[in-house]
Amino acid sequence: MAPAESGSHSHIPQGKELPVPQPASLAVADWTPAETALPCPDYPVYTDDDLGAFPDAKGTTFRVWAPTASGVTLRLFKTGSSDEEAVIDDAESVVTAGMETPVSINPAAFPFETYELAPGADGTWLVRCDGIGHGVYYDYIVRFPDGTEHRTADPWARAAGVNGRRSMVVDLSRTDPDGWSEDHRPHIPSRDLVIWETHIGDFSNDPHSGVPFEHRGTYLAFTYPNTSVDGDGEFPTCVAYLKRLGVTAVQLMPFYDYGSIDESLARDDPRHGFNWGYDPLNYNVPEGSYSTDPFDGEVRIRECKRMIQALHKAGIKVIMDVVYNHMFSTDNWFERMIPGYALRRREDGSFADGSACTNDVATEHPMMRKYIVDSVTYWAREYHIDGFRFDLMGLIDVDTMNAVRSALDQLPGGASILMHGEPWAARETALVKGTILADKRGMPYLSPRIGMFCDSTRDAVRGHVFYQKVPGYLTGAAADYADDIRHAEDGWRGTLSGTAAVGQLIQYVSAHDDLTLWDKLCATMRPIPTEVDYAAEGECCEDLMQSNRLAAGVVFTAAGVPFLLGGEEFARTKHGVSDSFRSPVALNQLDWRRAQRLSSLVDHYAALIRLRRGNPAYFGGARMIVPREDEVVVFRVGDDCVAINPADEPRSQATVQLEMPGPYDEVSKIAPNDWRCIYCSEPGMPPPAA
């Protein structure tokens, strides 16, 4: 940050408790405005925790919840390939009536055994299969009173074959990597959290990442602790880079089994494609395309655990991005197993579309709420996940979110597991009156340990998220947004935007959605961005670089938890593509040579992380904002003065205004000559001590 003449004081008291005002009160209706939904079907609620397939020494017990079914058939297979259609190969020849020539049918397309499930308690069906265990694949044929029948995988499955079309019986103890029992969540205080978001493929797909070809874009890329650009040992990449940068938590875009990628194709096959993964298929199964063998349901589980284990060893928390607000399609395993139950429907029977994905999960329905709670706690318990980011949290009801929080708290060490999400929806959904969603209006109903992304800070810093040319504080409208930046630095306390406590605020200026920070700077600060602008090459981009540095300064000195999109710290560009969820791999992958070339910007972010780390005042301390009539923002936090100057000329600040105690007498007087500059974002200034 460009300093005022007063500089910044270097003495920082440790462990000082500062009183934090409560967030502004907010009047909330007794339900979230929405279209009227069909009421929840009156089905029995099953409360035990044995849905799915559970093997033991002698066999496996299968149980599903299908309260409207008239019968359920279990089919067992030796392979995990789909049997939607007969698979043709050279295994054997058969002649079918009406066929002129023989065709080859793969015997694996057919079950080697079938069993009828018996009705159980509260709408469940179950069967015990002796001699059936780990590695056997299965699916169900569910029959209904009207004569229809559905083939479906198991919604409660914990393992699956290629593309998730068949479920797999799994003995989870056989999937644990060496040393898994000694793996523990890193202890990182809230005040030291710095969240860095990435996609598992983006992280290492770059041919210059230093990761061997066979493991690029996979879980195992995270298991290499000492990679560097082109393997030359000069500039670190991947996990080694994260340690240099100083981030303490990695937020991974969805890595449960999703439906938009053909796992059977090699990762370098041009037909393989790319997707962010916001299209859940099997919620409790890791995605197969990130594994070295998607055909073996055990491999993806073990390799996913190895990724988490490696990040923990590096002292980094793992936050899982989860999508319980919608699914891959309206045709999903839940709708096949329990038609009409899992998704919200309008009064006319059509699907609600608050997610803009043509389907919204009815999280308020008791068995869907139970499913979500069980699924989150399963990932936390079995995979040692440190936190969960909820996509479109504003579509999930507050009772479900609070139930998840309560269930996590009951796990060993569960109180340390993070929860935060997007407090908004894409569109209006359909609800039964009385349902309150976890959007901004619903924040007062949420546990104070469930956080939210602060789009108010994002838009104030960089400009409106949906209008690419509309500027913000650092992109051409400094005078218009100076007061908003002052509020943002204090966590929006005492304002209408202050719907959450500072400990709940995720402060950020870029995430995977929308333009990257660099591309937004190009869009607002250039009439028409050129390839030189996107490339961040040469002195002509210094104004963009200065704005990028200042944006980082706003986030890292603001109350709350700092968050950044992976690569923001080296001016990541997607060449103006705002939502690259299915753009080519080359556009999405992290460019590690760019990180090396722009290492001075990386160093700026690392300096801000060091400045903040270990100082609780930055996380939650009240900011003493200095009243000013210009666009410069000056405030005191603890014993530090922060000055943000977006102007093209030097400005000054009288130190006497930094010595006046605030309303809680939380600052001490400091003599004018005791102030000294400990960090400045201007090039050539010395960084703070490590």
XYZ file of C-alpha atoms in Angstrom:
690
model
C 0.000 0.000 0.000
C 1.233 3.471 -0.761
C 1.863 5.099 2.637
C 0.963 8.450 4.037
C 3.929 10.421 5.360
C 3.332 9.145 8.877
C 4.346 5.606 7.905
C 3.498 2.709 10.168
C 4.488 1.802 13.703
C 6.313 -1.495 14.250
C 5.381 -2.372 17.839
C 2.552 -4.941 17.836
C 1.250 -6.233 21.165
C 0.657 -9.984 21.168
C -2.555 -11.511 22.446
C -4.231 -8.185 23.175
C -8.013 -8.617 23.468
C -9.930 -5.894 21.677
C -13.699 -5.479 22.147
C -15.586 -6.007 18.906
C -19.004 -4.356 18.445
C -21.856 -6.642 17.509
C -23.007 -6.561 13.863
C -25.877 -4.279 13.028
C -29.266 -5.766 13.781
C -31.255 -6.850 10.754
C -34.973 -7.397 10.489
C -35.662 -10.709 8.762
C -38.994 -12.035 7.547
C -40.229 -15.315 8.976
C -39.407 -16.954 5.651
C -37.354 -16.261 2.548
C -39.361 -14.725 -0.305
C -39.682 -17.307 -3.092
C -42.073 -19.017 -5.436
C -44.477 -21.358 -3.673
C -43.286 -24.955 -3.612
C -45.088 -28.233 -3.456
C -45.107 -29.444 0.158
C -42.659 -32.119 1.254
C -44.082 -35.618 0.684
C -45.146 -37.236 3.936
C -42.665 -40.113 3.970
C -41.209 -41.848 7.043
C -37.817 -40.581 8.209
C -35.047 -43.111 8.721
C -32.629 -41.982 11.415
C -29.966 -44.708 11.554
C -26.591 -44.349 9.833
C -26.366 -47.609 7.850
C -27.687 -46.556 4.428
C -25.392 -47.794 1.680
C -23.242 -50.931 1.469
C -21.357 -52.054 4.584
C -18.996 -55.046 4.312
C -17.760 -57.162 7.197
C -15.701 -60.335 7.534
C -18.455 -62.574 6.122
C -20.341 -60.456 3.626
C -22.086 -57.146 2.977
C -25.360 -55.586 4.097
C -27.068 -53.326 1.563
C -29.749 -50.831 2.615
C -31.483 -48.011 0.718
C -34.318 -45.610 1.525
C -37.036 -45.951 -1.107
C -40.381 -45.411 0.650
C -42.495 -45.346 -2.528
C -40.967 -48.440 -4.156
C -42.890 -51.684 -4.565
C -39.695 -53.690 -4.915
C -35.913 -53.321 -5.211
C -33.446 -55.668 -6.951
C -29.727 -55.611 -6.201
C -27.462 -56.482 -9.125
C -23.818 -57.455 -8.581
C -21.022 -57.025 -11.148
C -17.343 -57.839 -11.382
C -16.443 -54.575 -13.134
C -17.408 -50.935 -12.733
C -18.334 -50.258 -16.356
C -21.809 -48.965 -17.147
C -24.451 -51.454 -18.251
C -26.908 -48.915 -19.619
C -26.397 -50.649 -22.965
C -24.770 -53.959 -23.855
C -21.004 -53.612 -24.252
C -19.678 -55.089 -27.464
C -16.253 -56.748 -27.560
C -14.611 -59.989 -28.633
C -15.283 -61.900 -25.431
C -17.835 -64.277 -26.936
C -20.164 -64.552 -29.903
C -23.882 -65.065 -29.660
C -26.580 -65.222 -32.291
C -29.755 -63.370 -31.440
C -33.047 -63.976 -33.178
C -33.463 -61.576 -36.038
C -29.719 -60.809 -36.361
C -28.081 -61.765 -39.614
C -24.553 -61.899 -38.180
C -23.164 -62.814 -34.776
C -22.254 -60.026 -32.369
C -19.858 -60.133 -29.449
C -21.312 -59.414 -26.031
C -19.166 -58.606 -23.001
C -20.285 -60.854 -20.144
C -19.316 -58.083 -17.707
C -22.310 -56.124 -18.970
C -24.550 -58.488 -17.039
C -24.774 -59.134 -13.293
C -23.232 -62.307 -11.933
C -25.820 -62.372 -9.129
C -29.054 -60.633 -8.210
C -30.883 -60.353 -4.902
C -34.300 -59.072 -3.909
C -34.293 -56.588 -1.036
C -36.827 -56.950 1.759
C -38.840 -54.077 3.249
C -37.221 -52.616 6.367
C -37.882 -49.895 8.893
C -39.137 -46.423 7.902
C -39.202 -46.818 4.136
C -35.931 -48.720 3.812
C -35.138 -51.894 1.868
C -32.269 -54.217 2.775
C -30.540 -57.464 1.973
C -27.635 -59.403 3.468
C -25.234 -61.010 0.959
C -22.766 -63.479 2.429
C -19.528 -63.927 0.520
C -19.803 -60.498 -1.126
C -17.180 -57.950 -0.149
C -14.709 -55.268 -1.105
C -14.369 -54.545 -4.804
C -17.734 -55.880 -5.954
C -19.715 -53.406 -8.073
C -23.475 -53.056 -7.884
C -26.578 -51.120 -8.838
C -30.339 -51.354 -8.226
C -33.513 -51.851 -10.220
C -36.260 -49.985 -8.342
C -39.877 -50.860 -9.173
C -42.950 -48.735 -8.464
C -46.665 -49.510 -8.096
C -47.532 -47.982 -11.475
C -45.322 -50.529 -13.212
C -42.345 -48.272 -13.945
C -38.841 -49.263 -12.964
C -35.584 -47.325 -12.710
C -31.997 -48.472 -12.893
C -29.915 -46.484 -10.420
C -26.602 -46.427 -8.674
C -26.636 -46.103 -4.882
C -26.998 -42.463 -3.715
C -25.382 -43.499 -0.417
C -22.402 -45.263 -2.047
C -18.885 -44.470 -0.873
C -17.090 -45.891 -3.914
C -17.892 -46.243 -7.609
C -16.610 -47.499 -10.918
C -15.641 -45.456 -13.946
C -17.993 -42.514 -14.533
C -19.937 -43.393 -11.397
C -22.583 -45.478 -13.169
C -22.107 -48.425 -10.837
C -21.442 -48.271 -7.131
C -18.768 -50.340 -5.382
C -18.600 -52.152 -2.049
C -15.602 -50.716 -0.207
C -13.703 -51.682 2.908
C -12.429 -48.214 3.714
C -9.578 -49.511 5.872
C -8.034 -50.922 2.682
C -7.940 -47.456 1.117
C -5.818 -45.806 3.822
C -2.309 -44.784 2.686
C 0.697 -45.526 4.873
C 0.697 -43.283 7.937
C -2.953 -42.285 7.563
C -3.733 -43.001 11.205
C -1.090 -40.416 12.183
C -2.502 -37.748 9.863
C -3.954 -34.821 11.803
C -5.515 -31.506 10.918
C -3.001 -28.646 11.220
C -3.712 -26.347 14.143
C -4.066 -22.883 12.624
C -5.797 -20.134 14.630
C -8.546 -18.205 12.870
C -6.417 -15.067 12.946
C -3.781 -16.820 10.795
C -6.092 -18.210 8.125
C -5.196 -17.298 4.553
C -7.270 -19.243 2.007
C -5.916 -19.938 -1.496
C -8.384 -21.433 -4.000
C -7.449 -23.844 -6.765
C -8.734 -26.606 -9.015
C -6.962 -29.963 -8.788
C -6.252 -29.941 -12.509
C -5.210 -26.274 -12.676
C -2.702 -26.824 -9.896
C -0.317 -29.007 -11.924
C -1.546 -29.331 -15.537
C 1.085 -26.852 -16.749
C 3.867 -28.815 -18.509
C 6.326 -26.527 -16.691
C 4.965 -27.386 -13.225
C 7.801 -29.789 -12.473
C 5.304 -32.583 -11.779
C 5.893 -35.798 -13.784
C 3.601 -36.160 -16.793
C 1.730 -39.170 -15.394
C 0.670 -37.248 -12.277
C -0.151 -33.839 -13.708
C -3.721 -32.849 -12.993
C -4.156 -35.580 -10.382
C -4.425 -35.962 -6.619
C -0.865 -37.266 -6.580
C 0.563 -33.979 -7.909
C 0.143 -32.676 -4.356
C 2.426 -35.397 -3.007
C 5.576 -33.847 -4.545
C 7.033 -31.504 -1.905
C 9.901 -29.942 -3.868
C 8.783 -29.198 -7.427
C 10.062 -26.204 -9.382
C 9.575 -24.609 -12.789
C 10.828 -27.148 -15.347
C 12.491 -29.003 -12.468
C 15.483 -26.667 -12.467
C 15.287 -25.934 -8.731
C 15.151 -22.151 -9.142
C 11.501 -21.195 -8.601
C 9.152 -23.403 -6.541
C 5.830 -24.659 -7.859
C 2.809 -26.460 -6.392
C 3.151 -27.376 -2.701
C 6.653 -25.906 -2.399
C 5.290 -22.648 -3.796
C 2.414 -22.598 -1.297
C 4.869 -22.920 1.568
C 6.928 -20.029 0.193
C 3.824 -17.885 -0.264
C 2.667 -18.579 3.289
C -0.960 -19.581 2.725
C -2.420 -21.707 5.491
C -5.465 -23.263 3.780
C -6.106 -24.536 0.262
C -9.695 -24.491 -0.947
C -10.148 -27.152 -3.620
C -12.893 -26.833 -6.184
C -15.245 -29.862 -6.153
C -13.549 -33.245 -6.055
C -16.473 -35.538 -5.311
C -17.551 -37.581 -8.344
C -19.078 -35.206 -10.897
C -20.843 -35.832 -14.161
C -19.370 -33.599 -16.868
C -16.098 -35.434 -17.585
C -15.703 -38.865 -19.192
C -13.373 -40.584 -16.736
C -12.688 -43.408 -19.189
C -10.650 -41.098 -21.418
C -6.991 -40.375 -20.799
C -6.346 -36.892 -19.395
C -4.347 -35.936 -22.495
C -7.076 -37.179 -24.855
C -8.456 -34.146 -26.773
C -11.978 -35.424 -26.078
C -11.421 -35.427 -22.306
C -12.339 -31.788 -21.853
C -12.303 -29.703 -18.686
C -14.842 -28.738 -16.059
C -14.845 -27.096 -12.651
C -16.991 -29.897 -11.232
C -20.091 -28.086 -9.985
C -22.308 -30.936 -11.198
C -22.513 -33.616 -8.491
C -23.109 -37.224 -9.482
C -21.971 -39.254 -6.441
C -21.574 -36.962 -3.431
C -19.602 -39.389 -1.259
C -17.172 -40.660 -3.916
C -13.975 -38.874 -5.059
C -13.817 -37.807 -8.719
C -12.162 -40.485 -10.880
C -10.575 -38.224 -13.503
C -8.106 -36.971 -10.889
C -6.913 -40.516 -10.139
C -4.382 -42.667 -11.970
C -6.955 -45.444 -12.465
C -10.615 -44.375 -12.629
C -11.676 -47.962 -13.403
C -10.712 -49.182 -9.927
C -12.958 -47.627 -7.281
C -10.357 -48.138 -4.549
C -7.577 -46.159 -6.262
C -9.293 -42.772 -6.330
C -10.050 -42.987 -2.602
C -6.475 -43.808 -1.606
C -4.983 -41.139 -3.865
C -7.420 -38.507 -2.621
C -6.345 -39.313 0.931
C -2.689 -39.054 -0.094
C -3.330 -35.538 -1.445
C -4.865 -34.432 1.843
C -2.114 -36.143 3.819
C 0.569 -34.311 1.807
C -1.037 -30.898 2.337
C -1.372 -31.580 6.058
C 2.295 -32.544 6.190
C 3.064 -29.141 4.662
C 1.042 -27.489 7.454
C -1.831 -26.525 5.150
C -5.540 -27.051 5.818
C -7.763 -28.564 3.113
C -11.155 -26.955 2.433
C -13.551 -28.912 0.231
C -15.848 -27.006 -2.119
C -19.234 -28.765 -1.920
C -22.389 -28.351 -3.987
C -25.438 -29.492 -2.035
C -27.711 -26.880 -3.635
C -28.114 -28.651 -6.992
C -27.087 -31.807 -8.858
C -25.780 -32.824 -12.268
C -29.257 -33.215 -13.704
C -32.922 -33.555 -12.813
C -32.320 -37.204 -13.753
C -30.171 -38.296 -10.815
C -29.869 -41.237 -8.455
C -32.196 -39.650 -5.892
C -34.940 -38.982 -8.419
C -34.609 -42.546 -9.684
C -34.701 -43.995 -6.163
C -37.299 -41.628 -4.594
C -39.114 -39.798 -7.420
C -40.386 -36.349 -6.501
C -38.535 -36.028 -3.202
C -35.002 -34.678 -3.560
C -35.610 -31.565 -5.674
C -37.772 -28.494 -5.113
C -40.821 -28.238 -7.302
C -43.153 -25.350 -7.956
C -46.876 -25.707 -7.326
C -47.396 -26.782 -10.937
C -44.879 -29.605 -10.501
C -42.076 -27.995 -12.536
C -38.555 -27.902 -11.164
C -37.442 -24.799 -9.250
C -34.370 -23.109 -10.720
C -32.745 -20.918 -8.100
C -29.403 -22.468 -8.998
C -29.722 -21.714 -12.742
C -28.993 -25.427 -13.222
C -32.650 -26.463 -13.690
C -32.739 -28.205 -10.307
C -32.540 -27.132 -6.667
C -32.026 -29.625 -3.858
C -34.852 -29.591 -1.307
C -32.461 -29.279 1.619
C -35.384 -28.603 3.963
C -36.857 -32.083 3.365
C -35.903 -34.236 6.376
C -34.124 -37.024 4.501
C -32.230 -34.618 2.251
C -31.154 -32.666 5.327
C -29.995 -35.922 6.914
C -28.157 -36.833 3.708
C -26.269 -33.531 3.628
C -25.342 -33.700 7.316
C -24.173 -37.311 6.960
C -22.246 -36.565 3.762
C -20.324 -33.604 5.187
C -19.450 -35.427 8.395
C -18.401 -38.483 6.358
C -15.857 -36.428 4.397
C -14.617 -34.792 7.590
C -14.267 -38.097 9.425
C -13.000 -40.425 6.686
C -10.893 -37.951 4.665
C -9.770 -35.613 7.475
C -11.167 -32.569 5.644
C -10.476 -29.300 7.502
C -13.301 -27.180 6.142
C -16.197 -26.894 3.728
C -17.147 -24.128 1.307
C -20.834 -24.294 0.353
C -21.661 -23.339 -3.207
C -24.760 -21.091 -3.388
C -25.293 -21.403 0.351
C -28.179 -19.000 -0.129
C -30.202 -21.915 -1.525
C -29.657 -24.115 1.550
C -31.997 -23.628 4.496
C -30.545 -22.338 7.772
C -31.701 -25.370 9.774
C -29.664 -27.675 7.542
C -26.577 -25.466 7.756
C -26.859 -25.311 11.543
C -27.374 -29.076 11.713
C -24.156 -29.576 9.736
C -22.305 -27.252 12.104
C -23.633 -29.114 15.130
C -22.721 -32.517 13.665
C -19.175 -31.403 12.833
C -18.742 -30.034 16.349
C -19.475 -33.476 17.742
C -16.548 -35.069 15.882
C -13.173 -35.286 17.634
C -11.613 -31.878 17.012
C -14.667 -30.976 14.960
C -15.009 -27.487 16.394
C -11.937 -26.499 14.366
C -13.532 -27.543 11.061
C -14.347 -24.487 8.961
C -17.686 -23.719 7.323
C -18.402 -20.866 4.943
C -20.331 -20.283 1.757
C -21.866 -17.993 -0.807
C -24.788 -16.148 0.843
C -26.662 -15.769 -2.419
C -28.486 -17.719 -5.136
C -28.477 -17.374 -8.895
C -32.256 -16.945 -9.100
C -35.355 -17.244 -6.962
C -36.166 -20.774 -5.844
C -39.437 -22.343 -4.644
C -40.144 -22.829 -0.938
C -42.862 -23.833 1.449
C -43.686 -20.789 3.564
C -41.687 -20.756 6.780
C -38.372 -21.829 5.224
C -35.457 -19.477 5.827
C -32.471 -19.774 3.523
C -28.832 -19.131 4.439
C -28.530 -15.973 2.368
C -27.609 -12.518 3.690
C -31.064 -12.054 5.184
C -30.714 -15.378 6.966
C -27.286 -14.763 8.506
C -28.735 -13.824 11.934
C -30.253 -17.316 12.074
C -26.954 -19.085 11.363
C -24.356 -20.249 13.816
C -21.740 -17.487 14.255
C -19.164 -20.055 13.150
C -20.557 -20.285 9.635
C -18.904 -17.716 7.393
C -19.860 -15.912 4.202
C -18.099 -14.421 1.200
C -18.281 -10.636 1.252
C -19.199 -9.484 -2.228
C -19.598 -5.930 -0.899
C -15.826 -5.712 -0.407
C -15.129 -7.350 -3.763
C -17.323 -4.930 -5.718
C -16.142 -1.861 -3.804
C -12.499 -2.626 -4.601
C -12.703 -3.692 -8.246
C -16.134 -2.665 -9.515
C -19.443 -4.369 -10.248
C -19.088 -8.097 -10.767
C -21.659 -8.405 -13.569
C -20.713 -5.280 -15.534
C -17.140 -5.675 -16.643
C -16.517 -2.011 -17.484
C -17.998 -0.584 -14.267
C -15.073 0.560 -12.068
C -14.488 0.436 -8.331
C -12.165 2.114 -5.847
C -8.950 0.995 -7.536
C -10.147 0.990 -11.115
C -11.234 4.565 -11.730
C -13.831 5.513 -9.124
C -11.748 6.049 -5.978
C -13.714 9.040 -4.697
C -17.027 7.223 -5.112
C -15.933 4.160 -3.143
C -13.567 5.553 -0.492
C -16.198 5.337 2.253
C -17.038 1.760 1.241
C -13.375 0.812 1.555
C -13.289 2.333 5.036
C -16.290 0.194 5.965
C -14.767 -2.875 4.314
C -11.569 -2.521 6.327
C -13.616 -2.563 9.530
C -15.621 -5.593 8.411
C -18.671 -3.454 7.558
C -19.470 -3.106 11.263
C -22.296 -0.687 11.989
C -23.528 -0.596 8.374
C -26.461 -2.105 6.523
C -23.974 -4.440 4.838
C -22.765 -5.645 8.222
C -24.957 -8.737 8.334
C -22.206 -10.935 9.793
C -19.607 -10.730 12.528
C -16.061 -10.096 11.312
C -15.069 -13.675 12.120
C -17.650 -14.811 9.573
C -16.412 -12.560 6.757
C -14.415 -14.011 3.880
C -12.721 -10.946 2.397
C -11.710 -11.260 -1.250
C -11.463 -9.606 -4.639
C -11.318 -12.662 -6.904
C -12.467 -16.278 -6.927
C -13.028 -18.878 -9.632
C -16.300 -17.211 -10.666
C -16.313 -14.120 -12.876
C -13.250 -12.262 -14.142
C -9.926 -12.810 -12.440
C -8.706 -9.717 -10.616
C -6.159 -9.010 -13.360
C -8.750 -9.359 -16.123
C -11.158 -7.056 -14.268
C -8.368 -4.481 -13.970
C -7.753 -4.791 -17.710
C -11.471 -4.443 -18.468
C -11.938 -1.290 -16.388
C -8.598 0.438 -16.909
C -8.224 -0.131 -20.657
C -10.674 0.855 -23.432
C -9.919 -2.455 -25.148
C -7.443 -4.771 -23.387
C -4.616 -6.051 -25.563
C -2.591 -9.234 -25.322
C 0.214 -7.154 -23.803
C -2.166 -6.082 -21.040
C -3.269 -9.645 -20.328
C 0.342 -10.818 -20.402
C 1.388 -8.168 -17.831
C 4.504 -7.369 -19.810
C 6.445 -4.146 -19.758
C 6.184 -0.749 -18.115
C 2.879 -0.042 -19.860
C 1.213 -2.369 -17.320
C 2.611 -0.694 -14.206
C -0.705 1.049 -13.447
C -2.455 -2.330 -13.554
C 0.219 -3.826 -11.342
C -0.115 -0.999 -8.824
C -3.868 -1.542 -8.625
C -3.331 -5.259 -8.137
C -0.940 -4.601 -5.253
C -3.360 -2.167 -3.633
C -6.272 -4.607 -4.005
C -4.254 -7.214 -2.132
C -3.468 -4.622 0.515
C -7.154 -3.854 1.052
C -7.998 -7.541 1.523
C -5.083 -8.464 3.758
C -5.513 -5.514 6.114
C -9.308 -5.884 6.387
C -11.071 -7.484 9.340
C -12.069 -11.069 8.621
C -10.439 -13.961 6.756
C -8.414 -13.148 3.605
C -9.089 -15.267 0.531
C -7.534 -15.254 -2.930
C -7.941 -17.116 -6.182
C -4.854 -19.203 -6.871
C -2.711 -17.198 -9.284
C -4.181 -13.821 -8.337
C -0.796 -13.193 -6.733
C 0.919 -13.399 -10.122
C -1.714 -11.519 -12.133
C -3.531 -14.612 -13.349
C -5.342 -14.061 -16.610
C -7.986 -15.985 -18.516
C -7.872 -13.430 -21.331
C -11.208 -11.900 -20.409
C -13.178 -15.153 -20.088
C -15.349 -14.545 -17.028
C -16.508 -18.091 -16.250
C -14.096 -20.663 -17.593
C -15.892 -23.679 -16.125
C -15.596 -25.674 -19.349
C -12.932 -23.719 -21.231
C -9.808 -25.553 -22.396
C -7.242 -26.799 -19.909
C -4.634 -24.404 -21.301
C -6.757 -21.368 -20.362
C -7.455 -22.611 -16.844
C -4.156 -24.077 -15.692
C -1.815 -22.102 -13.454
C 1.065 -20.679 -15.496
C 4.083 -21.370 -13.315
C 6.510 -19.530 -15.624
C 4.305 -16.454 -15.266
C 4.571 -16.834 -11.486
C 8.347 -16.859 -11.825
C 8.369 -13.854 -14.166
C 6.079 -11.870 -11.861
C 7.728 -13.022 -8.655
C 7.872 -9.450 -7.343
C 4.059 -9.451 -7.147
C 4.168 -12.866 -5.458
C 6.626 -11.381 -2.958
C 4.156 -8.561 -2.275
C 1.431 -11.044 -1.327
C 3.880 -13.038 0.782
C 4.891 -9.849 2.599
C 1.262 -9.036 3.392
C 0.710 -12.545 4.721
C 3.762 -12.199 6.988
C 2.580 -8.781 8.139
C -0.774 -10.179 9.169
C 0.211 -13.566 10.530
C 0.233 -13.887 14.286
C -1.329 -10.456 14.832
C -4.914 -10.909 16.095
C -5.661 -7.205 15.632
C -5.830 -7.626 11.850
C -8.336 -10.477 12.105
C -10.895 -8.973 14.434
C -9.629 -5.771 16.002
C -11.657 -2.598 15.598
C -10.266 -0.156 13.036
C -9.883 3.449 14.110
C -10.804 5.112 10.820
C -9.391 8.593 10.287
C -12.022 10.970 8.857
C -10.857 12.294 5.489
C -12.541 14.149 2.656
C -10.400 12.695 -0.127
C -10.020 9.221 -1.626
C -7.174 8.173 0.677
C -8.086 5.628 3.364
C -6.162 5.751 6.644
C -6.867 3.719 9.755
C -5.200 2.348 12.807
C -5.440 -1.324 13.769
C -3.704 -2.331 16.973
C -0.442 -0.427 16.921
C -0.224 -0.298 13.127
C -1.287 2.506 10.830
C -2.445 1.487 7.361
C -2.694 4.066 4.590
C -4.129 3.270 1.156
C -3.458 5.895 -1.460
C -4.941 5.281 -4.953
C -4.076 8.829 -6.087
C -1.249 9.698 -8.456
C 0.329 12.077 -5.953
C 1.624 11.867 -2.370
C -0.770 12.682 0.462
C -0.074 13.255 4.154
C -1.749 12.368 7.430
C -1.355 14.121 10.792
C -0.266 11.628 13.432
C -2.356 13.258 16.155
C -5.472 11.700 14.634
C -3.895 8.284 15.074
C -3.335 8.812 18.803
C -6.878 9.566 19.892
C -8.420 6.612 21.719
C -11.468 5.010 20.129
C -14.812 4.421 21.846
C -13.458 1.437 23.770
C -10.099 3.030 24.569
C -8.489 0.294 22.490
C -5.429 2.245 21.311
C -2.567 3.806 23.206
C -0.886 7.119 22.503
C 2.254 6.925 20.394
C 4.693 9.768 20.081
C 4.951 11.208 16.549
C 8.606 10.249 16.189
C 7.913 6.634 17.230
C 6.201 5.847 13.934
C 8.236 4.191 11.181
C 7.350 2.571 7.857
C 7.552 -1.204 8.023
C 6.073 -1.958 4.594
C 5.188 -0.094 1.409
C 3.752 -1.557 -1.781
C 5.758 0.756 -4.017
C 8.448 -1.092 -6.032
C 11.911 -0.899 -4.557
C 10.790 -0.511 -0.958
C 12.193 -3.069 1.484
C 9.794 -5.847 2.511
C 8.954 -6.442 6.170
C 11.127 -8.817 8.093
C 10.194 -12.478 7.857
